[in-house]
Coordinates of C-alpha atoms in Angstrom, one line a residue:
Chain A
M1147 CA 28.4 32.7 139.1
K1148 CA 32.0 34.8 138.0
E1149 CA 33.9 36.2 140.6
L1150 CA 34.3 40.1 140.1
N1151 CA 37.9 41.2 140.2
P1152 CA 38.1 44.6 140.1
L1153 CA 42.2 44.7 139.5
E1154 CA 41.2 43.6 135.4
K1155 CA 40.8 47.3 135.6
M1156 CA 44.1 48.1 136.7
Q1157 CA 46.2 50.1 134.3
R1158 CA 48.1 47.6 132.3
V1159 CA 52.2 49.4 131.5
Q1160 CA 54.3 48.1 128.7
A1161 CA 57.2 47.7 128.5
P1162 CA 59.0 50.7 126.9
L1163 CA 60.0 51.4 122.9
G1164 CA 64.0 49.5 122.7
F1165 CA 63.8 47.5 125.6
E1166 CA 65.1 43.9 123.3
R1167 CA 67.2 47.0 121.7
R1168 CA 69.3 47.3 125.7
V1169 CA 68.4 44.0 126.7
L1170 CA 70.2 42.7 123.7
A1171 CA 73.4 45.6 123.4
E1172 CA 73.6 44.3 127.4
L1173 CA 74.0 40.6 126.1
A1174 CA 76.8 41.6 124.3
V1175 CA 78.9 43.0 126.5
R1176 CA 78.2 40.6 129.7
K1177 CA 79.0 37.7 126.8
E1178 CA 82.2 39.8 125.6
K1179 CA 82.8 40.1 130.4
N1180 CA 81.8 36.5 131.4
V1181 CA 84.3 35.6 127.7
R1182 CA 87.0 38.1 130.1
R1183 CA 86.3 36.6 133.1
R1184 CA 86.4 32.8 132.0
R1185 CA 90.1 33.8 130.6
T1186 CA 91.1 35.7 133.7
W1187 CA 90.3 32.5 136.1
R1188 CA 92.1 30.4 133.3
F1189 CA 95.1 31.9 133.5
S1190 CA 95.3 32.9 137.7
L1191 CA 94.8 29.1 138.1
A1192 CA 97.9 28.6 136.4
G1193 CA 98.9 30.5 137.3
A1194 CA 99.3 28.9 141.4
T1195 CA 98.7 25.9 139.7
A1196 CA 102.4 26.6 139.1
I1197 CA 104.0 28.9 141.8
V1198 CA 102.7 25.9 144.4
L1199 CA 104.5 23.9 142.1
V1200 CA 108.1 26.0 142.1
G1201 CA 107.1 26.3 145.8
F1202 CA 106.9 22.6 146.7
I1203 CA 110.7 22.0 144.6
T1204 CA 112.4 24.9 146.0
L1205 CA 111.8 24.1 149.9
N1206 CA 112.2 20.4 148.3
V1207 CA 116.2 21.6 147.0
F1208 CA 116.5 24.1 148.9
V1209 CA 115.3 24.3 152.1
L1210 CA 115.0 21.4 153.3
K1211 CA 117.8 19.0 153.1
K1212 CA 117.9 15.1 152.5
Q1213 CA 118.2 13.2 156.1
T1214 CA 120.2 9.8 156.8
P1215 CA 118.2 7.3 158.4
A1216 CA 120.5 7.3 161.3
V1217 CA 119.7 11.8 161.8
I1218 CA 116.2 10.6 161.8
S1219 CA 116.2 8.2 165.1
G1220 CA 119.5 11.4 166.5
L1221 CA 121.7 8.2 167.1
D1222 CA 124.3 10.2 164.7
K1223 CA 124.4 12.4 167.8
R1224 CA 125.4 9.4 170.3
V1225 CA 123.7 10.1 173.2
S1226 CA 124.1 7.9 175.5
L1227 CA 121.9 5.4 177.1
P1228 CA 120.9 7.4 180.4
Q1229 CA 120.0 10.5 178.4
A1230 CA 118.3 8.2 175.7
R1231 CA 116.4 5.9 178.4
E1232 CA 115.3 9.0 179.9
S1233 CA 113.5 10.8 176.4
M1234 CA 112.1 6.8 175.3
P1235 CA 110.2 4.2 177.3
S1236 CA 111.8 2.8 179.2
K1237 CA 110.8 -0.8 178.6
M1238 CA 112.9 -0.4 175.2
F1239 CA 115.6 -1.1 177.3
Q1240 CA 116.1 -3.2 179.9
R1241 CA 118.6 -4.0 179.5
Q1242 CA 122.6 -3.0 181.0
A1243 CA 124.5 -1.5 177.3
P1244 CA 127.6 0.7 176.9
A1245 CA 127.7 3.7 177.8
D1246 CA 128.6 4.7 173.8
T1247 CA 126.3 3.1 171.1
I1248 CA 128.0 2.7 167.9
P1249 CA 124.7 2.6 165.2
I1250 CA 124.8 -0.4 162.5
I1251 CA 122.8 -0.5 159.8
E1252 CA 122.6 -3.4 157.3
P1253 CA 120.3 -4.8 155.4
V1254 CA 118.8 -8.0 155.8
D1255 CA 117.5 -9.8 153.9
Y1256 CA 114.6 -11.8 153.9
S1257 CA 113.8 -13.8 151.4
G1258 CA 116.2 -17.0 152.3
E1259 CA 114.8 -17.5 155.5
V1260 CA 111.4 -18.0 154.6
R1261 CA 110.8 -21.3 153.5
S1262 CA 107.9 -21.7 151.2
T1263 CA 105.7 -25.2 153.0
S1264 CA 103.1 -26.6 149.8
Q1265 CA 106.8 -28.4 147.2
E1266 CA 108.2 -30.1 150.7
P1267 CA 106.1 -33.7 151.9
R1268 CA 103.9 -33.0 154.8
T1269 CA 105.7 -34.9 158.7
I1270 CA 103.2 -35.8 160.7
Y1271 CA 105.6 -35.9 164.1
I1272 CA 104.4 -37.9 166.9
L1273 CA 105.3 -37.7 170.1
E1274 CA 105.4 -39.2 173.1
Q1275 CA 105.4 -39.8 176.0
V1276 CA 109.7 -41.8 176.7
T1277 CA 108.6 -42.1 180.8
E1278 CA 107.0 -43.7 183.6
A1279 CA 108.0 -40.8 186.7
A1280 CA 104.7 -39.4 187.0
N1281 CA 107.2 -36.3 189.3
T1282 CA 110.1 -36.5 186.2
K1283 CA 109.6 -33.7 182.9
I1284 CA 108.8 -35.2 180.1
I1285 CA 111.4 -35.3 177.4
Y1286 CA 110.4 -36.0 173.7
Chain B
M36 CA 53.7 25.1 126.9
S37 CA 52.9 25.2 122.6
M38 CA 54.9 23.0 120.4
D39 CA 56.6 26.8 119.2
E40 CA 57.3 28.0 122.5
Q41 CA 59.4 24.4 123.0
E42 CA 61.3 23.9 119.7
L43 CA 62.1 28.2 121.0
V44 CA 63.3 27.6 124.3
S45 CA 65.6 24.9 122.8
R46 CA 67.0 26.9 120.4
L47 CA 67.6 29.5 123.3
Q48 CA 69.5 27.5 125.6
E49 CA 71.9 26.1 122.6
G50 CA 72.2 29.9 122.7
D51 CA 70.3 31.8 120.6
E52 CA 69.6 34.7 120.5
T53 CA 66.9 34.6 117.6
A54 CA 65.4 32.3 120.0
F55 CA 65.8 34.8 122.9
A56 CA 64.9 37.6 121.0
Q57 CA 61.4 36.2 119.8
I58 CA 60.6 34.3 123.6
M59 CA 61.5 38.4 125.1
N60 CA 59.3 39.9 123.1
T61 CA 56.5 37.8 124.2
Y62 CA 56.7 38.7 128.0
K63 CA 58.8 41.3 128.2
D64 CA 55.0 43.6 128.8
R65 CA 53.8 40.3 130.7
I66 CA 57.4 41.3 133.2
V67 CA 57.3 45.2 133.3
N68 CA 54.0 45.0 134.3
Y69 CA 54.6 42.3 136.9
L70 CA 58.2 44.4 138.2
F71 CA 55.6 46.8 138.2
Q72 CA 52.9 46.0 140.2
F73 CA 54.8 44.2 142.5
T74 CA 58.1 47.5 143.1
G75 CA 55.3 50.8 142.0
D76 CA 58.7 52.3 140.1
Y77 CA 58.7 51.9 136.3
Q78 CA 62.3 52.8 136.5
K79 CA 63.0 49.7 138.8
A80 CA 60.3 47.5 137.4
V81 CA 62.7 48.4 133.4
E82 CA 65.3 47.2 135.1
L83 CA 64.4 44.5 137.1
S84 CA 62.8 43.2 133.2
Q85 CA 65.8 43.6 131.8
E86 CA 67.7 42.1 134.7
T87 CA 65.2 39.0 134.3
F88 CA 65.3 38.8 130.7
L89 CA 70.0 38.2 130.9
R90 CA 68.8 35.1 133.3
V91 CA 67.0 33.3 131.7
Y92 CA 69.7 33.9 128.8
F93 CA 72.0 32.3 130.3
R94 CA 70.0 30.4 133.2
A95 CA 68.2 28.8 129.9
D96 CA 69.8 25.4 131.2
K97 CA 69.1 25.0 133.6
Y98 CA 64.9 24.8 132.8
K99 CA 63.1 21.2 133.1
P100 CA 60.5 21.2 131.3
I101 CA 58.5 20.1 134.3
A102 CA 56.9 23.5 134.5
P103 CA 55.5 25.8 132.4
F104 CA 58.4 28.1 130.8
S105 CA 56.6 31.3 131.5
S106 CA 55.8 30.1 135.8
W107 CA 60.2 29.5 135.4
I108 CA 60.3 33.7 134.6
Y109 CA 57.9 34.2 136.5
A110 CA 60.1 33.3 139.6
I111 CA 63.4 34.8 138.4
A112 CA 61.5 38.0 137.8
S113 CA 60.1 37.8 141.1
N114 CA 63.7 36.3 142.5
L115 CA 64.7 39.9 141.6
A116 CA 62.1 42.0 142.6
K117 CA 62.1 40.9 146.8
T118 CA 65.8 40.4 146.6
E119 CA 66.2 44.3 144.9
M120 CA 63.6 45.4 147.5
K121 CA 65.5 43.2 150.2
K122 CA 68.5 45.5 149.9
V123 CA 66.4 49.0 149.3
R124 CA 65.1 48.3 152.8
K125 CA 68.4 48.0 154.1
L126 CA 69.8 50.8 152.5
A127 CA 67.1 53.5 153.6
Q128 CA 66.3 51.4 156.4
V129 CA 62.7 52.4 155.5
S130 CA 59.5 50.3 156.2
L131 CA 58.7 48.0 152.9
E132 CA 54.6 50.3 152.9
D133 CA 57.0 53.1 152.7
V134 CA 59.4 51.6 150.3
A135 CA 56.2 50.2 147.2
N136 CA 53.9 54.0 148.3
D137 CA 56.8 56.1 146.7
L138 CA 55.1 56.0 143.4
D139 CA 57.1 59.4 141.9
A140 CA 59.9 57.3 142.5
G141 CA 59.7 55.7 138.9
T142 CA 59.5 57.9 135.5
Y143 CA 56.3 56.0 134.8
S144 CA 53.5 59.1 134.7
L145 CA 50.1 57.8 136.5
D146 CA 46.9 58.4 133.7
S147 CA 45.3 61.6 135.1
T148 CA 42.3 60.6 133.9
D149 CA 42.2 57.3 136.8
S150 CA 38.6 56.9 137.7
G151 CA 38.5 56.7 141.6
L152 CA 38.4 53.1 142.9
I153 CA 41.5 52.2 139.5
K154 CA 43.2 55.5 142.0
N155 CA 42.4 53.3 145.9
L156 CA 42.8 49.7 144.1
R157 CA 46.4 50.9 143.2
E158 CA 46.7 52.5 146.5
A159 CA 45.6 49.5 147.6
L160 CA 47.6 47.2 146.2
N161 CA 50.5 49.6 146.5
S162 CA 49.7 48.9 150.7
L163 CA 49.8 45.2 150.9
H164 CA 52.9 43.6 151.9
P165 CA 54.4 42.0 148.7
R166 CA 53.3 38.3 150.0
Y167 CA 50.2 39.1 149.6
R168 CA 50.7 41.1 146.7
I169 CA 52.8 38.4 144.7
P170 CA 50.5 36.2 144.6
V171 CA 46.7 38.3 144.1
V172 CA 48.8 40.0 141.6
L173 CA 50.2 36.9 139.6
K174 CA 46.0 35.6 139.8
D175 CA 44.1 38.0 139.4
M176 CA 46.3 39.4 136.8
E177 CA 48.7 37.9 135.3
G178 CA 45.5 35.4 135.5
F179 CA 48.3 32.1 136.7
S180 CA 46.7 29.2 138.0
Q181 CA 47.0 28.4 142.0
E182 CA 48.9 25.5 141.0
E183 CA 51.2 28.0 138.9
I184 CA 51.4 30.5 142.3
A185 CA 52.8 27.6 143.9
Q186 CA 55.9 26.2 141.7
I187 CA 56.1 30.4 140.9
L188 CA 56.4 31.2 144.7
K189 CA 58.3 27.0 145.5
R190 CA 55.5 27.6 148.6
P191 CA 53.0 24.5 149.0
V192 CA 49.6 25.4 147.6
G193 CA 47.4 25.6 150.4
T194 CA 49.6 28.7 151.3
V195 CA 49.2 31.1 147.9
K196 CA 45.3 30.1 148.4
A197 CA 45.3 31.7 151.7
R198 CA 47.6 34.4 150.7
I199 CA 45.7 34.7 147.8
S200 CA 41.7 35.0 149.7
R201 CA 44.1 37.5 153.0
G202 CA 45.4 39.8 150.0
R203 CA 41.5 39.4 148.5
G204 CA 40.5 40.9 151.2
Y205 CA 42.7 43.1 152.5
L206 CA 42.6 44.4 149.5
K207 CA 38.2 44.6 149.6
K208 CA 38.7 46.1 154.0
K209 CA 40.7 49.3 152.1
L210 CA 38.3 49.4 149.3
E211 CA 35.4 49.5 151.2
K212 CA 37.5 52.4 153.5
A213 CA 38.1 54.5 150.9
L214 CA 34.2 54.1 149.8
S215 CA 33.3 55.4 153.1
E216 CA 35.8 58.1 153.1
N217 CA 34.8 59.2 149.4
S218 CA 30.9 59.4 150.3
F219 CA 31.7 61.4 153.1
A220 CA 33.4 63.4 151.6
K221 CA 31.0 63.8 148.6
T222 CA 28.1 64.3 151.4
S223 CA 29.4 67.5 153.2
Q224 CA 30.6 69.0 150.3
E225 CA 27.0 68.9 149.0
K226 CA 25.9 70.2 153.0
A227 CA 28.6 73.3 152.3
H228 CA 27.5 73.9 149.2
E229 CA 23.5 73.8 150.1
R230 CA 24.5 76.0 153.2
A231 CA 25.6 78.1 150.6

């Protein structure tokens, strides 16, 4: 049995005349606006990127001057050892050193120190005790 | 979705305005009517319908043919109408029922030859909370299935069923009340006539 539906009798309204024309006109306006907005966004983004780049270059070239390793480490200030010891971890300064430190920075090439063992013949070391005495040091 | 409509939709997704006009021609009356039932304001319904179709055009690429195209359009219209109702409620700081009852706000003139039943129905429908009104209108006026309504409202089918049932129950109660009041008024008028 079909249920009685009083809502079917309800008055239905329709779209007004010229509805489509109005929507299409609004569509054209919105399209134009979207194009303009996209263009504005592109330019703003490019501008912002350029500003950031210029700022970065200016900061590096004019504001932040180049510093040598000695300046960065603070050795150029001729800090006396007791002062340095106070400011730095104590384990770093175990030995007594002269009051003034002259920093010597030289490049060290370790490439000659490291040898490849694969090319050399294998050496077998046989370690043997050479003394019978029990309480003497073992000499190899 | 029919083959023609499928083709229209794919043309719309490519930005074809002729296809858009055809789609609009198919759905404009249904959407305006639906939004009128939702808001109770004809002018507002027309404005929201325009916005609905504009969104359909600009977001056509987001439509996936897993659901009927009509459901997708109704979902856009429903979301727009809900947002509008929220805005109105926030601005005016009045209850949703008061807004919905303000039928005179629209420019659409209600038919003065409305029978008592239709008048009562409209009043009852407008006093119904949108939560129940939307599924009832979609089901009983627009002819959607419960599954389709669930897709449009993004709610489980069970919830939709319950809301339709409650909405109908509320409408029935309202109509019965109005009917008894009318009959009471009629009999008292007749009695007064007899006395005179």
